[in-house]
Coordinates of C-alpha atoms in Angstrom, one line a residue:
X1 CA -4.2 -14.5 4.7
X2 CA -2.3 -17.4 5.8
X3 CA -4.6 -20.5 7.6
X4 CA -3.1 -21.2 11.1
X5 CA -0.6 -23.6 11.1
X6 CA -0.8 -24.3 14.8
X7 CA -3.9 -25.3 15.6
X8 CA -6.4 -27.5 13.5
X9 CA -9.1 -26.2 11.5
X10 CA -12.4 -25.9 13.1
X11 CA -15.1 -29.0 13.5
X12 CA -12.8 -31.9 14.6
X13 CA -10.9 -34.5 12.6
X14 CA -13.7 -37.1 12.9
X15 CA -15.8 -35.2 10.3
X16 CA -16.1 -36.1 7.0
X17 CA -15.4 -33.3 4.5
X18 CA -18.8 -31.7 3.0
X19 CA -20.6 -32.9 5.9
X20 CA -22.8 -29.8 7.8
X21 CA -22.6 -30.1 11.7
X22 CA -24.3 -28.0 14.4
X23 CA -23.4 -27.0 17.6
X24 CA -24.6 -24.7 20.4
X25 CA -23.3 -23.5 23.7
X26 CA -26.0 -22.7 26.2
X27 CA -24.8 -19.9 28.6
X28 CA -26.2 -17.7 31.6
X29 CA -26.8 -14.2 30.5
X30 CA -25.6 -11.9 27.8
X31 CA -22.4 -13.3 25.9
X32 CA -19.5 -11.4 24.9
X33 CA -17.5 -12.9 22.0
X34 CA -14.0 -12.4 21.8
X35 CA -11.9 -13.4 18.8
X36 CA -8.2 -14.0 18.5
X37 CA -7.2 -12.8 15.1
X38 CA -6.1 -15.7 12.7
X39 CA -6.4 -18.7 14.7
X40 CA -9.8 -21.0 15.9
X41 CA -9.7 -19.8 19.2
X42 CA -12.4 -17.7 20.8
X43 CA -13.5 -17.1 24.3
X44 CA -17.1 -16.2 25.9
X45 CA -17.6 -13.6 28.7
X46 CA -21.2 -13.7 30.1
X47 CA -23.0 -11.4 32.8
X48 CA -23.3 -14.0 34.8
X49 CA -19.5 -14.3 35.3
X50 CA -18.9 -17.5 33.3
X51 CA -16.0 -17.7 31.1
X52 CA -16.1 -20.5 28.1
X53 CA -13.2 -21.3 25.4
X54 CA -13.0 -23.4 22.2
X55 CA -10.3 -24.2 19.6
X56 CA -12.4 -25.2 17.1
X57 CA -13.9 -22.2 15.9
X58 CA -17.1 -22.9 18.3
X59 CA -17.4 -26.8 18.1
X60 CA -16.6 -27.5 20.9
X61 CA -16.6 -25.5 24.2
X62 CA -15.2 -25.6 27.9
X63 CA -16.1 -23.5 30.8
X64 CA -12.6 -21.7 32.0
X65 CA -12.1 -22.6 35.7
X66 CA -9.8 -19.7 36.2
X67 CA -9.5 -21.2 39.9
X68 CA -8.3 -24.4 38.8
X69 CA -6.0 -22.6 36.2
X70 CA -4.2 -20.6 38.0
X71 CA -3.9 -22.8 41.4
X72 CA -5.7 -20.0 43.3
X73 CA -9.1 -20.2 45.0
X74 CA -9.6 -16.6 46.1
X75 CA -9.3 -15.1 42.1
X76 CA -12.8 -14.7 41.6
X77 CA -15.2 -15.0 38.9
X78 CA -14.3 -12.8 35.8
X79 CA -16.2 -9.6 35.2
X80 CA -14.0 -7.9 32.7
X81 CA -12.2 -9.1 29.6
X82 CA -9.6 -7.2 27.5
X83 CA -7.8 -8.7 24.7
X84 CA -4.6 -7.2 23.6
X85 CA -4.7 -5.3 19.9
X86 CA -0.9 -6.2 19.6
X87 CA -0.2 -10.0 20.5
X88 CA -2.9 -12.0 19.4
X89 CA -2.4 -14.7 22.2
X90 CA -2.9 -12.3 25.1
X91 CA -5.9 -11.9 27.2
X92 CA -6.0 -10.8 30.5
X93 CA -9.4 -11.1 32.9
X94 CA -10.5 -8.9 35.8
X95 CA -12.6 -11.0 38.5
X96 CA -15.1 -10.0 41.1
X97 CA -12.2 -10.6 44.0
X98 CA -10.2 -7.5 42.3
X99 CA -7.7 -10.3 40.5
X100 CA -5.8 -10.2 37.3
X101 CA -5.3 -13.2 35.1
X102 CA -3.4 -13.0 32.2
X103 CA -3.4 -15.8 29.5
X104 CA -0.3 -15.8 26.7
X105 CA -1.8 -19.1 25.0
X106 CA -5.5 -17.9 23.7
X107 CA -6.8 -19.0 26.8
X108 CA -5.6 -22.7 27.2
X109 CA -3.9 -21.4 30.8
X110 CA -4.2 -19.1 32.7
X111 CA -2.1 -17.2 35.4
X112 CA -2.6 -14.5 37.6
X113 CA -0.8 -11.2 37.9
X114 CA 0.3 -11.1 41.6
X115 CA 1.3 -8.0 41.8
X116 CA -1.8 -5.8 40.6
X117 CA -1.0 -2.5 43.1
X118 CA -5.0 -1.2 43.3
X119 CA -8.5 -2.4 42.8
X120 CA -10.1 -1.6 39.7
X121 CA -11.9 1.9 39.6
X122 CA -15.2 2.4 41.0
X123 CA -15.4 5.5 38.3
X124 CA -16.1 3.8 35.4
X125 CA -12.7 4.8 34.0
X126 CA -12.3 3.2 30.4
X127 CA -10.7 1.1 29.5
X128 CA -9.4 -0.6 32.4
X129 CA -6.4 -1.8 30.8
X130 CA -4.5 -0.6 27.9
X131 CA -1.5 -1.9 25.6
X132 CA 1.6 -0.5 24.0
X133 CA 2.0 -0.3 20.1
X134 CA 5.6 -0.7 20.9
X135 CA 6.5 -4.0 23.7
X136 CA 3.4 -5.7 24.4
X137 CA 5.1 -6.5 28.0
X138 CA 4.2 -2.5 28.7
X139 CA 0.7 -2.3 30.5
X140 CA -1.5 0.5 31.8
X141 CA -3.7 -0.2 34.1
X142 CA -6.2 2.4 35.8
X143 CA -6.9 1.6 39.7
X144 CA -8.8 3.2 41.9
X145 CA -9.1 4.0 45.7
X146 CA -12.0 2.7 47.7
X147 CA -15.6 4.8 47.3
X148 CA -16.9 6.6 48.3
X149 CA -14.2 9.2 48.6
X150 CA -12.3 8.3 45.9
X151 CA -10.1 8.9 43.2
X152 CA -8.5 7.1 40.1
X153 CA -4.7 5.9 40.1
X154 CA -2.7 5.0 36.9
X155 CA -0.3 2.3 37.1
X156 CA 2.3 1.1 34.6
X157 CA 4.2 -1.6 34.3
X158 CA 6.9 -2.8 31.6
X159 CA 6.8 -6.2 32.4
X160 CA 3.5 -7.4 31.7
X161 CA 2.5 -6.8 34.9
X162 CA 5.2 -8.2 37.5
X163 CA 6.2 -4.6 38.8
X164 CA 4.2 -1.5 39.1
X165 CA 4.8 2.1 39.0
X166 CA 2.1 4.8 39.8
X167 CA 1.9 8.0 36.9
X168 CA -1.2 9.7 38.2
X169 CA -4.4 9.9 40.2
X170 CA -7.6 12.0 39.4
X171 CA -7.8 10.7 36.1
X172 CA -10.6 10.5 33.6
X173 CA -9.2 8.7 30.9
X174 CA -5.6 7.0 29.8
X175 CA -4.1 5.3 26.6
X176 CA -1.1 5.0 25.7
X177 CA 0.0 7.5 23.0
X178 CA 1.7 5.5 20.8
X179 CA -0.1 3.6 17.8
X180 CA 1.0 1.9 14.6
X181 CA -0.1 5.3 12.5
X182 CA 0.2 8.0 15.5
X183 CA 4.0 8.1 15.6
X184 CA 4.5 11.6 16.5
X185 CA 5.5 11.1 20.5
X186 CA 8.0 9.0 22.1
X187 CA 7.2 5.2 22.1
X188 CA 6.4 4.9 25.8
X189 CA 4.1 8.0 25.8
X190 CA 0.9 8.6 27.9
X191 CA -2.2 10.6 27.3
X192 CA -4.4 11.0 30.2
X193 CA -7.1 13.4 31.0
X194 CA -7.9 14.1 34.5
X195 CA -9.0 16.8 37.1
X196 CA -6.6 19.7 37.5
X197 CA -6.2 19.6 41.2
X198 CA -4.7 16.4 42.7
X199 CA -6.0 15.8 46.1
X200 CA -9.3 15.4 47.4
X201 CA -12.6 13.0 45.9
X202 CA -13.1 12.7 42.8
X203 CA -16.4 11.2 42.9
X204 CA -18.1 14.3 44.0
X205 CA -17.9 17.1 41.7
X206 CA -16.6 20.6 42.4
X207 CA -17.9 23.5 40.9
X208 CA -14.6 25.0 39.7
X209 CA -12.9 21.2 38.4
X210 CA -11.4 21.9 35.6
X211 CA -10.4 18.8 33.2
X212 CA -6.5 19.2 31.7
X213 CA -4.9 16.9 29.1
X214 CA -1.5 15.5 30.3
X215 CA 1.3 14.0 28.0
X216 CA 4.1 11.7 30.0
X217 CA 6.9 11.3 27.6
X218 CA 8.7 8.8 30.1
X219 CA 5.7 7.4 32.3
X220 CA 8.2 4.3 32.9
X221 CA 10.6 7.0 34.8
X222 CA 9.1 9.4 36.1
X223 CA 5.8 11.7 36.0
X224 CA 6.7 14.6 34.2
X225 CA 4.5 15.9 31.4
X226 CA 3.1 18.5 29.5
X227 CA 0.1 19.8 29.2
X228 CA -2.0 20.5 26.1
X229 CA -5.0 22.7 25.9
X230 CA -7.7 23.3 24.1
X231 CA -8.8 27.0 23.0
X232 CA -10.0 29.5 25.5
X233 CA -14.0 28.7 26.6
X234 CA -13.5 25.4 26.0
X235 CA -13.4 22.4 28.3
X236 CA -12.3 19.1 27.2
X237 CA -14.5 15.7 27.6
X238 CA -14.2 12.6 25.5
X239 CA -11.2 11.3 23.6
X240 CA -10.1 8.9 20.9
X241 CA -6.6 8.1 18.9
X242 CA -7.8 8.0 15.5
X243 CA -4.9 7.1 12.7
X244 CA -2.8 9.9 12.5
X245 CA -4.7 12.0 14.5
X246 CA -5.7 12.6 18.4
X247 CA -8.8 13.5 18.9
X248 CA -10.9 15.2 21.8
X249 CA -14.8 16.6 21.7
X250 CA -14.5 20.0 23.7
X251 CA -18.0 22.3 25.1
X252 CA -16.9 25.6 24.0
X253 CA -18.5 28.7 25.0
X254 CA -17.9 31.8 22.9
X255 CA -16.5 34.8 24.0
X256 CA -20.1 37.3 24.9
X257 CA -20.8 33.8 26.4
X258 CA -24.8 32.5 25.4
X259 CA -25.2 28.8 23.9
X260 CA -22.3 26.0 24.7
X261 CA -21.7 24.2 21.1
X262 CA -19.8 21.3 20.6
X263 CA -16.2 21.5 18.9
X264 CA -13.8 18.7 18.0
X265 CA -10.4 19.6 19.2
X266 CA -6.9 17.7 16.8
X267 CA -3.3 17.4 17.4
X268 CA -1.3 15.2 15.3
X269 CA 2.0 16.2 16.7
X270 CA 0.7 15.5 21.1
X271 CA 2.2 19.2 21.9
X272 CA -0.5 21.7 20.3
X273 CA -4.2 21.4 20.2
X274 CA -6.2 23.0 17.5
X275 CA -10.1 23.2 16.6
X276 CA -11.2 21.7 13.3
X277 CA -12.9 24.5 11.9
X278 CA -16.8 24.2 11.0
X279 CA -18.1 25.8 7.9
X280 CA -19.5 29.2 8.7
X281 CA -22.9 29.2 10.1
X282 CA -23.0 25.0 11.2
X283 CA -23.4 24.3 15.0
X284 CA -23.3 21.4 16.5
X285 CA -25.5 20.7 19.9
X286 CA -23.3 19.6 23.2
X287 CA -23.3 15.1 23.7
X288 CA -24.9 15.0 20.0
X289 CA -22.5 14.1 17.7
X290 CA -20.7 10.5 16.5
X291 CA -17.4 9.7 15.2
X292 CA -17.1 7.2 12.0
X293 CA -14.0 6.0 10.7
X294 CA -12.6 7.3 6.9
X295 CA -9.7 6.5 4.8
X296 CA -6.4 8.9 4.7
X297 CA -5.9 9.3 8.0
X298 CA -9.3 12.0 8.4
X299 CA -12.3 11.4 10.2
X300 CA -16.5 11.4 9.8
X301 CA -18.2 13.3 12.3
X302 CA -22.2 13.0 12.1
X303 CA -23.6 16.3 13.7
X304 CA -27.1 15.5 15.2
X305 CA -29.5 18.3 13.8
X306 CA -32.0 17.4 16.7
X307 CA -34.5 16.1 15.1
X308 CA -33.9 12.5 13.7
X309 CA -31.2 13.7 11.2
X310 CA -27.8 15.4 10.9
X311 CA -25.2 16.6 8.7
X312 CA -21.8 14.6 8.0
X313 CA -18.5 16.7 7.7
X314 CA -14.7 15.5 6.7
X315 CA -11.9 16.1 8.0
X316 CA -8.8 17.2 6.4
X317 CA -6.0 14.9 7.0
X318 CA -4.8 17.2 9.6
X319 CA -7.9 17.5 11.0
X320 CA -8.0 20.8 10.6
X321 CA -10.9 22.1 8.9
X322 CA -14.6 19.9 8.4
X323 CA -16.5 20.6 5.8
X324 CA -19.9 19.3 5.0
X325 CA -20.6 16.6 3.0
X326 CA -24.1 15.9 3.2
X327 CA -27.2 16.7 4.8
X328 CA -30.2 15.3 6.6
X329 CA -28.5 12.1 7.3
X330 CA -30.4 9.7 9.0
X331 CA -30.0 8.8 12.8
X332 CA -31.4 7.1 15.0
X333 CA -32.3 7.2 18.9
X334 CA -28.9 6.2 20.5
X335 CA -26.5 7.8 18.1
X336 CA -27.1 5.5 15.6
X337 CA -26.0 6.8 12.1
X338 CA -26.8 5.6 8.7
X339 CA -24.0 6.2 7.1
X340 CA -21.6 3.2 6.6
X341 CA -18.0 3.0 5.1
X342 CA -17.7 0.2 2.7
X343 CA -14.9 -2.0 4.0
X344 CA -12.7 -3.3 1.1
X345 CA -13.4 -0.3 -0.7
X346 CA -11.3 2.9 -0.4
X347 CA -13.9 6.2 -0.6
X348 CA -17.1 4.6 -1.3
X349 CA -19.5 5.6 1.4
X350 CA -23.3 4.5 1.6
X351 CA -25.8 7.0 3.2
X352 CA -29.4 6.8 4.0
X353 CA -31.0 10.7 3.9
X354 CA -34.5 11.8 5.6
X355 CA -35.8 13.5 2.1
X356 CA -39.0 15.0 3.9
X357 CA -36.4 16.4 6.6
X358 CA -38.9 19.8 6.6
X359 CA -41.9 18.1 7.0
X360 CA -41.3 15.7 9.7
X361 CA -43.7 16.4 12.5
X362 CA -46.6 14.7 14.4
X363 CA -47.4 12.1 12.4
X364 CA -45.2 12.3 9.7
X365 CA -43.0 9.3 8.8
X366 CA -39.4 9.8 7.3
X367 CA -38.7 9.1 3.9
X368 CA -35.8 7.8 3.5
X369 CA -33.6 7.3 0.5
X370 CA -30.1 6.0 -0.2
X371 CA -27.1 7.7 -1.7
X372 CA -23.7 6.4 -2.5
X373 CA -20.1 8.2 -3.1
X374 CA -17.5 6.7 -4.2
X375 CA -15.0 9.5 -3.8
X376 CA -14.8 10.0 0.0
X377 CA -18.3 12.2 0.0
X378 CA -17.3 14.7 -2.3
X379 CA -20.1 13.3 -4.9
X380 CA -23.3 11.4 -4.5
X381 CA -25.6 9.4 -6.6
X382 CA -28.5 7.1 -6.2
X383 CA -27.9 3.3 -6.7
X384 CA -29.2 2.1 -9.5
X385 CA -31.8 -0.9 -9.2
X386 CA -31.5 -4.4 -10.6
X387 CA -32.6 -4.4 -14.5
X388 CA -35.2 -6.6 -13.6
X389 CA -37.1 -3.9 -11.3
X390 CA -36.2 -0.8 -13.0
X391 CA -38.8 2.0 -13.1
X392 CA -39.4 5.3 -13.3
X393 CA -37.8 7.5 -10.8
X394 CA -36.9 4.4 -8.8
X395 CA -33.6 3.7 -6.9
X396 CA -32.6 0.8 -4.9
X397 CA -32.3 2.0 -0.9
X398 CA -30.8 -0.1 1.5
X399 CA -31.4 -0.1 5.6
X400 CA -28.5 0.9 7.4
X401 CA -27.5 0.7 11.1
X402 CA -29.9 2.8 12.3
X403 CA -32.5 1.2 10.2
X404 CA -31.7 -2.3 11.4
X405 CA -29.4 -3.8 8.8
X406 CA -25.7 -4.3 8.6
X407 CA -22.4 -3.5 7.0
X408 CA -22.7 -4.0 3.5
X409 CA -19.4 -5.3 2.3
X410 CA -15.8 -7.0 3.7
X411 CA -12.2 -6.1 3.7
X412 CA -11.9 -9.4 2.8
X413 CA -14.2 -9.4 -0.1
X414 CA -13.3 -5.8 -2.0
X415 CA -16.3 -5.3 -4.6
X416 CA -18.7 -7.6 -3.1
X417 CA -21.4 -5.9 -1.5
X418 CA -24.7 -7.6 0.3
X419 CA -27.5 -5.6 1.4
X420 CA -31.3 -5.5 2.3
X421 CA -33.5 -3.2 0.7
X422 CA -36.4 -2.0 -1.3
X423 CA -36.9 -0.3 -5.2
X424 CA -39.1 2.7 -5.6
X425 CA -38.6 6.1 -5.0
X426 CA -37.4 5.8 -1.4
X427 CA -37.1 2.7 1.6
X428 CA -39.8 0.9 2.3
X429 CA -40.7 -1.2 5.0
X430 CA -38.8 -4.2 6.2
X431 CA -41.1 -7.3 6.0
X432 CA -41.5 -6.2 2.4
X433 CA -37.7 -6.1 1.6
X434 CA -35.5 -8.0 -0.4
X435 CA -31.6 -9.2 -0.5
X436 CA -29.6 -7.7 -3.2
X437 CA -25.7 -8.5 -4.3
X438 CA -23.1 -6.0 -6.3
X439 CA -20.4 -7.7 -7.6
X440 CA -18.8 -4.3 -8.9
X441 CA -18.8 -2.1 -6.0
X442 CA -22.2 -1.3 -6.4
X443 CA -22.3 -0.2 -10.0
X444 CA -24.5 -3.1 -10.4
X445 CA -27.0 -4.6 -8.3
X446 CA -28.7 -8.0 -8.5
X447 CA -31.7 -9.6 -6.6
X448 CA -30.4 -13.1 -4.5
X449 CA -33.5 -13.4 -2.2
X450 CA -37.0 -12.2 -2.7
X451 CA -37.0 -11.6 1.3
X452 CA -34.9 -10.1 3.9
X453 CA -31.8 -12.2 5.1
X454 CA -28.9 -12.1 7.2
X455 CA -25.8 -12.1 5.3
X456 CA -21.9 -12.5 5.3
X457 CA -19.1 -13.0 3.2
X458 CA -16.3 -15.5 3.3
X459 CA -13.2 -17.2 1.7
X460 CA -12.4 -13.5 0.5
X461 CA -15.7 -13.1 -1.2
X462 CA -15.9 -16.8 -3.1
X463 CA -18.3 -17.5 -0.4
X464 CA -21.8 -16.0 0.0
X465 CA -24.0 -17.2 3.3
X466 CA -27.9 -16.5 3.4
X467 CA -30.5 -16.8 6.0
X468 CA -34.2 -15.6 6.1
X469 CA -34.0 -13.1 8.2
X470 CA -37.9 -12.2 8.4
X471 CA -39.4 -15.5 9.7
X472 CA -38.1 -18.6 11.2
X473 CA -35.6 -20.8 9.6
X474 CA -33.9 -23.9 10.0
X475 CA -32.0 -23.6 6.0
X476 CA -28.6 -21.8 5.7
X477 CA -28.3 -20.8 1.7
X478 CA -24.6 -20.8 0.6
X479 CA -23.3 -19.7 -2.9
X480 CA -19.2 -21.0 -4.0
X481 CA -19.4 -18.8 -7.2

């Protein structure tokens, strides 16, 4: 990938090449970082409301006086940041004065969007904002009347902001339809779910509210829509665009009625809706399940067994059918899965499995072991441990998310693989682990650190960053080969 040519690279031009420089930026609260892809530029959201940009990839900083920016003293400190996933110089930021600002630089200026028709929600509709694959001038914004007593209105605009036109109230969600890869409805589309009825609150629940899915073709023209809907018993919740596919978790009930299960329900045209069909016999528990991004256009889903472990199914590339690819994978408390696609590497998938899944109980600890597949799940193996600590009936296993360690690999960096682990016959405990490297898509391990360490990849792999991980440092390990 191209270095930018319009801004200078970070540290400053008064530093000599080869010479290491630190800087920090103290801040009030928790931090928010948001990149703008390929440049230096960053910008800093805290919880205390302050806003902070640099140009210099983090050398230097400056508190963003959105006042002083945009010449207005009533905007307001910001509360919400949203950067746009289709011009990577726009940002806009909510403030706690119900303002918009909008920056088209990176955040070197800022101006505010005058004509903003509501307040923001007091629903907790997400996101507040959304963007169009297809102008990045065409905005979504969901509003809100004042609560209590209140209800959600969706707003458009084409023209990034400087007219309005209302497409809907009583919704819970709204994106726009259009992606790069979903291409099957019109470029201006909207998805929204929302209440049936119309009129009235919706921040008191009725016992007969029933949650549609509408489709506006034309949202910039007028409301008209169709509905979608999901198989009878079933009532629609959550909702994600996923490559070629849209998809939406559904509580279905069957037809003699007992238990509620949890289905995924696909359409990857926006006009039918369809449920990807489970393997005969496998259930899935209502709120327990998590979504995990795959290659050719399907989709994970991690089906929480209920007790500290799940089952991971694919999708087809419909969505159409799942079928189950493993078992007892290994979760943790808030949805937390285990199981990590290896970015950089089409089809390889690492997994960390409870082994003593029927034993766990009072008392009993989970062993955990981990299992690679390098052909989108349809085969798993153990990884094989460096030469140096082979054994018998050992394996190297490696903590995942829900074990406290991180991605692997980087798209930048295909083949390269970093993790932290142990070697024996399954994971062991994490003062007593060690930092391993593959340099062959983990066919081959090596040990690079007889310790745990943080890790990351750079220059597209020709550059390898440690840090002890385990204790206190002030030493930064690098490797150029």
């Amino acid at each position: 990938r191209a270095c930018p040519k319009d801004q200078q690279a970070g540290g400053g031009a008064d530093e000599k090449l080869g010479e290491i420089t630190h800087h920090t930026l103290r801040v009030q609260g928790d931090p928010r970082l948001m990149a703008f892809p390929n440049s230096t530029a960053y910008l800093v959201l805290t919880s205390e409301q302050q806003l902070f940009r640099t140009d210099s990839e983090g050398a230097q900083w400056t508190e963003v006086d959105l006042a002083a920016s945009t010449r207005d003293s009533k905007i307001g400190k910001p509360v919400y940041l949203a950067e746009h996933p289709y011009d990577t110089h726009r940002a806009f930021a909510y403030t706690d004065r119900d303002a918009l600002a909008f920056t088209g630089d990176r955040g070197a200026t800022w101006t505010r969007v005058r004509a903003l028709p509501a307040r923001a929600n007091g629903l907790h509709v997400r996101p507040l904002l959304d963007f169009s694959a297809a102008d990045p001038d065409h905005l979504l914004f969901v509003g809100g009347t004042e609560c209590p007593g209140c209800h959600t209105e969706v707003w458009v605009s084409r023209d990034n902001g400087a007219q309005w036109r209302q497409l809907a109230t009583h919704a819970t969600k709204c994106l726009f339809a259009r992606t790069r890869e979903f291409t099957a409805l019109p470029a201006d589309a909207v998805v929204c779910t929302g209440l049936a009825r119309t009129r009235g609150e919706q921040d008191e629940a009725r016992a007969d509210d029933r949650v549609v899915v509408r489709v506006y073709t034309q949202p910039f023209r007028d409301s008209s829509h169709h509905e979608i809907a999901p198989d009878a018993g079933c009532r629609v919740g959550e909702f994600h665009m996923h490559a070629q596919l849209m998809l939406f978790a559904t509580t279905c009930t069957g037809e003699l009625g007992g238990d509620e299960t949890l289905q995924v329900h696909v359409t990857d045209d926006g006009r039918t809706l369809h449920a990807a069909r489970l393997p005969p016999g496998a259930r899935v528990a209502p709120d327990a399940f998590t979504l995990l991004p795959a290659q050719a256009g399907g989709v994970l889903l991690d089906a929480d067994g209920g007790h500290g472990w799940g089952q991971l199914f694919a999708s087809s590339s419909n969505g159409s059918h799942l079928h189950r690819v493993l078992t007892h994978t290994n979760r943790g408390a808030l949805g937390a899965v285990d199981v990590e696609r290896v970015d950089g590497l089409p089809g390889m998938l690492l997994a960390n499995r409870v082994d003593n899944a029927d034993a766990l109980g009072a008392g009993v600890h989970k062993r955990l072991r981990t299992a690679a597949s390098w052909d989108g799940g349809r085969s798993w193996h153990a990884l094989p441990p460096p030469a140096t600590e082979s054994c018998a009936d050992c394996a190297l296993h490696l903590f995942g998310r829900a074990t406290g360690g991180a991605p692997p690999g980087a798209g930048a960096a295909p083949g390269v693989l970093i993790g932290v682990g142990t070697v024996g016959t399954h994971l062991g405990r994490y003062p007593q682990a060690r930092t391993y490297m593959s340099r062959d898509g983990g066919v081959t391990w090596a040990q690079v650190r007889a310790a745990p360490a943080l890790h990351a990849l750079a220059d597209h792999g020709a550059l390898a960053l440690l840090a002890a991980d385990a204790t206190p440092t002030s030493t930064l390990a690098y490797s150029a080969d």
